[in-house]
Tab-separated table of C-alpha atoms in Angstrom:
chain	number	residue	atom	x	y	z
A	1	MET	CA	102.725	117.772	72.479
A	2	ALA	CA	100.807	114.738	73.722
A	3	ILE	CA	102.721	111.561	74.334
A	4	ALA	CA	101.217	108.937	72.096
A	5	MET	CA	100.727	105.600	73.832
A	6	ARG	CA	99.386	102.103	73.050
A	7	LEU	CA	98.050	99.731	75.612
A	8	ARG	CA	97.157	96.113	75.585
A	9	ALA	CA	95.768	94.189	78.619
A	10	GLY	CA	94.680	90.627	79.028
A	11	GLY	CA	95.716	87.332	80.477
A	12	GLY	CA	97.068	88.916	83.542
A	13	GLU	CA	99.536	91.142	81.615
A	14	ILE	CA	99.501	94.885	80.815
A	15	ARG	CA	101.627	96.070	77.948
A	16	ILE	CA	102.326	99.647	77.145
A	17	LEU	CA	104.361	101.140	74.242
A	18	MET	CA	104.910	104.851	74.060
A	19	THR	CA	106.244	107.034	71.152
A	20	HIS	CA	108.956	109.230	72.703
A	21	PRO	CA	112.447	110.189	71.880
A	22	SER	CA	113.827	109.296	75.357
A	23	GLU	CA	116.893	111.609	75.037
A	24	ASN	CA	119.187	111.448	78.197
A	25	GLY	CA	120.898	114.618	77.405
A	26	LEU	CA	124.249	112.918	76.873
A	27	ARG	CA	123.843	112.212	73.056
A	28	LYS	CA	125.574	114.476	70.501
A	29	ASP	CA	123.662	115.388	67.381
A	30	ALA	CA	125.677	113.874	64.521
A	31	LYS	CA	125.325	116.813	62.227
A	32	SER	CA	125.758	119.813	64.648
A	33	GLY	CA	128.062	118.171	67.285
A	34	GLN	CA	125.796	119.652	69.911
A	35	LEU	CA	124.323	117.781	72.829
A	36	VAL	CA	120.667	116.863	72.285
A	37	PRO	CA	118.745	118.245	75.299
A	38	ALA	CA	117.358	115.658	77.743
A	39	HIS	CA	113.771	114.727	76.820
A	40	PHE	CA	112.436	111.571	78.536
A	41	VAL	CA	109.413	110.099	80.104
A	42	LYS	CA	109.555	110.719	83.866
A	43	THR	CA	106.557	109.219	85.415
A	44	LEU	CA	104.103	106.464	84.346
A	45	ARG	CA	101.145	105.462	86.359
A	46	VAL	CA	98.823	102.468	85.684
A	47	ALA	CA	95.597	101.676	87.332
A	48	VAL	CA	93.043	98.737	86.969
A	49	ASN	CA	89.543	99.783	87.719
A	50	GLY	CA	90.828	102.907	89.418
A	51	LYS	CA	93.279	101.184	91.694
A	52	GLN	CA	96.877	102.034	91.079
A	53	VAL	CA	99.020	98.885	90.286
A	54	LEU	CA	102.176	100.662	89.051
A	55	ASP	CA	103.768	104.146	89.908
A	56	GLY	CA	106.753	104.294	87.789
A	57	GLN	CA	109.677	106.761	87.719
A	58	LEU	CA	111.837	106.572	84.521
A	59	GLY	CA	115.179	108.002	83.537
A	60	GLY	CA	116.811	108.811	80.251
A	61	GLY	CA	118.381	105.247	80.384
A	62	ILE	CA	115.104	103.882	79.127
A	63	SER	CA	115.273	103.095	75.382
A	64	LYS	CA	113.554	105.336	72.701
A	65	ASP	CA	109.962	104.571	72.463
A	66	PRO	CA	109.657	103.251	75.893
A	67	TYR	CA	108.153	99.859	76.515
A	68	LEU	CA	106.824	98.341	79.634
A	69	ALA	CA	105.090	95.102	80.219
A	70	PHE	CA	104.038	93.546	83.653
A	71	ARG	CA	101.889	91.001	85.268
A	72	VAL	CA	99.111	91.823	87.547
A	73	ARG	CA	97.269	89.528	89.918
A	74	GLY	CA	93.451	89.560	89.915
A	75	MET	CA	92.891	91.429	86.552
A	76	ASN	CA	89.774	90.115	84.799
A	77	THR	CA	88.238	90.431	81.374
A	78	GLY	CA	86.445	93.703	81.102
A	79	ASP	CA	88.487	95.444	83.703
A	80	THR	CA	89.332	99.066	82.842
A	81	VAL	CA	93.093	99.634	82.584
A	82	SER	CA	94.221	103.313	82.487
A	83	VAL	CA	97.705	104.679	81.956
A	84	THR	CA	99.034	108.227	82.241
A	85	ALA	CA	102.635	109.414	81.513
A	86	GLU	CA	104.478	112.715	81.857
A	87	ASP	CA	107.916	113.747	80.565
A	88	ASN	CA	110.479	116.096	81.715
A	89	THR	CA	109.070	118.903	79.567
A	90	GLY	CA	105.656	118.689	81.147
A	91	ASP	CA	104.024	116.834	78.148
A	92	THR	CA	101.475	114.259	79.096
A	93	GLY	CA	99.720	111.303	77.570
A	94	SER	CA	96.921	108.930	78.666
A	95	VAL	CA	95.335	105.820	77.327
A	96	GLU	CA	92.568	103.536	78.658
A	97	ALA	CA	91.510	100.125	77.443
A	98	ARG	CA	89.462	97.049	78.706
A	99	ALA	CA	91.307	93.962	79.575
A	100	GLY	CA	90.632	91.251	76.904
B	1	MET	CA	111.983	124.598	93.660
B	2	ASN	CA	115.237	125.337	91.821
B	3	ALA	CA	117.002	125.815	95.110
B	4	THR	CA	115.757	122.415	96.410
B	5	ARG	CA	116.862	120.700	93.156
B	6	ARG	CA	120.317	122.226	93.384
B	7	LEU	CA	120.633	121.078	96.970
B	8	LEU	CA	119.567	117.540	96.029
B	9	LEU	CA	121.955	117.379	93.174
B	10	LYS	CA	124.832	118.517	95.487
B	11	SER	CA	123.556	116.153	98.261
B	12	ALA	CA	123.700	113.211	95.940
B	13	ALA	CA	127.352	113.091	96.320
B	14	SER	CA	127.044	111.908	99.900
B	15	ALA	CA	124.384	109.687	101.326
B	16	GLY	CA	125.123	111.522	104.699
B	17	LEU	CA	123.949	114.786	103.119
B	18	VAL	CA	120.849	112.960	101.571
B	19	ALA	CA	119.901	111.923	105.136
B	20	THR	CA	120.284	115.580	106.282
B	21	ALA	CA	118.034	116.586	103.429
B	22	VAL	CA	115.498	114.039	104.464
B	23	ALA	CA	115.679	115.362	108.089
B	24	ALA	CA	115.270	118.893	106.709
B	25	GLY	CA	112.116	117.781	105.065
B	26	LEU	CA	113.556	118.446	101.507
B	27	LEU	CA	113.197	114.879	100.506
B	28	LYS	CA	110.196	112.838	101.074
B	29	PRO	CA	110.762	109.554	102.729
B	30	ARG	CA	111.415	106.624	100.334
B	31	ALA	CA	108.080	104.949	101.148
B	32	VAL	CA	106.300	107.789	99.190
B	33	LEU	CA	107.262	107.095	95.441
B	34	ALA	CA	105.086	109.694	93.952
B	35	ASP	CA	107.814	112.250	93.513
B	36	TRP	CA	110.571	111.574	90.885
B	37	ASN	CA	113.738	110.676	92.849
B	38	SER	CA	116.307	113.335	91.514
B	39	ALA	CA	119.094	112.238	93.748
B	40	ALA	CA	118.780	108.452	92.565
B	41	PHE	CA	118.497	109.334	88.897
B	42	ALA	CA	121.438	111.887	89.028
B	43	ALA	CA	123.694	109.398	90.841
B	44	ARG	CA	126.648	108.295	88.713
B	45	LYS	CA	127.648	105.242	90.637
B	46	PRO	CA	125.292	102.226	91.104
B	47	ALA	CA	126.054	102.222	94.843
B	48	ASP	CA	124.983	105.863	95.188
B	49	ALA	CA	121.753	105.195	93.295
B	50	LEU	CA	121.013	102.192	95.362
B	51	ALA	CA	121.575	104.234	98.571
B	52	ALA	CA	119.330	106.967	97.251
B	53	ILE	CA	116.415	104.383	96.682
B	54	GLY	CA	117.005	102.922	100.202
B	55	ALA	CA	118.391	99.686	98.669
B	56	GLY	CA	122.031	100.059	99.934
B	57	ASP	CA	121.797	96.770	101.839
B	58	ALA	CA	120.267	94.677	99.161
B	59	GLY	CA	121.364	91.051	99.330
B	60	ALA	CA	121.522	88.629	96.407
B	61	SER	CA	118.580	86.373	96.222
B	62	PRO	CA	117.748	83.275	94.081
B	63	GLU	CA	114.135	84.514	94.127
B	64	VAL	CA	115.023	87.300	91.804
B	65	ARG	CA	116.286	86.797	88.300
B	66	VAL	CA	117.209	89.172	85.476
B	67	LYS	CA	116.528	87.938	82.005
B	68	ALA	CA	118.535	89.753	79.300
B	69	PRO	CA	120.404	88.743	76.157
B	70	ASP	CA	124.068	87.426	76.636
B	71	ILE	CA	125.008	89.638	73.727
B	72	ALA	CA	123.304	92.879	72.721
B	73	GLU	CA	124.219	94.027	69.228
B	74	ASN	CA	122.266	97.323	69.762
B	75	GLY	CA	123.098	98.932	73.183
B	76	ALA	CA	120.298	101.493	72.503
B	77	VAL	CA	117.709	98.694	72.849
B	78	VAL	CA	118.485	96.011	75.556
B	79	PRO	CA	115.406	94.059	76.561
B	80	VAL	CA	115.336	93.318	80.227
B	81	GLU	CA	112.880	91.152	82.196
B	82	VAL	CA	112.804	91.067	85.976
B	83	LEU	CA	111.365	87.813	87.378
B	84	THR	CA	110.562	87.091	90.993
B	85	THR	CA	108.924	84.530	93.081
B	86	LEU	CA	108.832	86.737	96.067
B	87	ALA	CA	105.484	87.687	97.626
B	88	ASP	CA	104.241	91.165	98.468
B	89	VAL	CA	106.438	92.980	95.940
B	90	GLU	CA	106.535	96.740	96.632
B	91	SER	CA	108.964	98.044	94.065
B	92	ILE	CA	111.428	97.042	91.385
B	93	ALA	CA	114.361	99.092	90.228
B	94	ILE	CA	116.480	98.435	87.074
B	95	LEU	CA	120.115	99.665	86.720
B	96	GLY	CA	122.632	99.502	83.866
B	97	GLU	CA	125.771	99.379	86.050
B	98	LYS	CA	128.163	101.169	83.833
B	99	ASN	CA	125.812	103.615	82.478
B	100	VAL	CA	126.625	107.373	83.141
B	101	TYR	CA	123.325	107.532	85.154
B	102	PRO	CA	123.000	103.824	86.242
B	103	LEU	CA	119.282	103.993	87.319
B	104	ALA	CA	117.026	103.367	84.451
B	105	ALA	CA	113.750	103.070	86.238
B	106	LEU	CA	111.991	102.547	89.597
B	107	PHE	CA	108.513	101.160	89.850
B	108	ALA	CA	106.214	100.965	92.897
B	109	LEU	CA	103.887	98.115	92.425
B	110	SER	CA	100.639	96.612	93.854
B	111	ASP	CA	99.263	93.262	93.013
B	112	PHE	CA	102.385	92.390	91.155
B	113	ASP	CA	102.435	88.884	89.552
B	114	GLY	CA	106.176	88.095	89.060
B	115	SER	CA	107.252	89.493	85.774
B	116	LEU	CA	108.073	93.050	84.440
B	117	SER	CA	109.753	93.902	81.192
B	118	THR	CA	111.186	96.937	79.621
B	119	ARG	CA	114.037	98.003	77.297
B	120	ILE	CA	117.057	100.036	78.539
B	121	LYS	CA	120.109	101.592	76.941
B	122	MET	CA	123.619	100.374	77.745
B	123	GLY	CA	126.757	102.212	76.731
B	124	GLU	CA	129.127	99.303	77.155
B	125	THR	CA	129.333	95.624	78.405
B	126	ALA	CA	128.074	95.626	81.953
B	127	SER	CA	125.817	93.951	84.447
B	128	VAL	CA	122.066	94.814	84.366
B	129	ARG	CA	120.963	94.893	88.106
B	130	ALA	CA	117.471	94.409	89.428
B	131	VAL	CA	116.501	95.328	92.919
B	132	VAL	CA	113.260	93.999	94.307
B	133	LYS	CA	111.649	95.235	97.496
B	134	ALA	CA	109.272	92.854	98.984
B	135	GLY	CA	107.925	92.468	102.507
B	136	GLY	CA	110.052	95.337	103.684
B	137	LYS	CA	113.352	93.865	102.537
B	138	VAL	CA	115.551	94.503	99.443
B	139	TYR	CA	116.822	91.680	97.147
B	140	THR	CA	118.953	91.947	94.058
B	141	ALA	CA	120.274	90.009	91.098
B	142	THR	CA	122.362	90.773	88.107
B	143	LYS	CA	122.921	89.618	84.487
B	144	GLU	CA	126.049	90.368	82.433
B	145	VAL	CA	125.272	91.773	79.011
B	146	LYS	CA	127.958	92.017	76.435
B	147	VAL	CA	127.288	95.097	74.315
B	148	THR	CA	128.905	95.206	70.918
B	149	ALA	CA	127.482	98.712	69.915
B	150	GLY	CA	126.876	101.296	72.583
B	151	GLY	CA	123.603	103.120	72.956
B	152	CYS	CA	124.339	106.184	74.998
B	153	GLY	CA	125.647	108.336	72.253
B	154	GLY	CA	129.185	108.498	73.419
C-alpha cells in the first residue's frame, strides 16, 4: 500500500505529514493482547530541484502519522520539492510540490 | 542479508564488535547515511545508540537547543524542535532517553537552516536529546519532558 504524504514548502521551510501507523513492535493490541508487529517508516528523502537536502532514517519511536518540518537555505518560490519514503514492509510513497 | 543483520544485532551489544563489523566491511562507514543504521536503532541504551552513530564523544553546546513541552499529557505525540546556530550542519539525531529504543530518528542534512521539528513517542518522563554534527564535530543538548501518560504501549 502506498504511503500517503502531504507536503508544503515555502518561506524557507519544508513540511511533511505522512499517514502511517508507526508501530514500534512493542505495543500490545488491547483486544487480543498480542504484540502489534513493527510497521514504521524507515527512510525519508527530500530533494529541492533534484538536490538532496535531507536523508532521514526513522525508527518506531516516531509518532503515528509522522511529521517533519525543517528549514532549508536557498529555497526559492517555484523550486520543485520532492519527497520519497519507504517503510519496513517495503511500502513506498512519494510527493512533489512547488515552493510557494 | 539475514546473517548480516543477525550479526549486527549481536554486535550492537558492544561498540568493539561494531568496530570489528566495520573492519570486516559489514557496516558502511558512518559518513554514508544511505543505509538504515540497524545497530543504532536496535540499541537499548542511549550511550550505545550514540556510539553506533559516531556521536559517543558529543559535548554539550549552547549552540544546540531542544524545544519540547515541559509536560506532555500524551506521550504518544511529543513535539520536538531542534534549533541550532551551528554552521555546516551535517546531521541531526533525536533520542528519547528512556525509550526501549532511544534513537527516534537520524537525519543527514544539506543546506540546513537551523530548525527541524518532528513528533516522537515517550514512554515515561525523560530527557529528549538532540545530537548535531557540524563541521566534523558532534554537539548535544537535552530537554526534560514530564510525561503524564506514556506512549509506547507498555
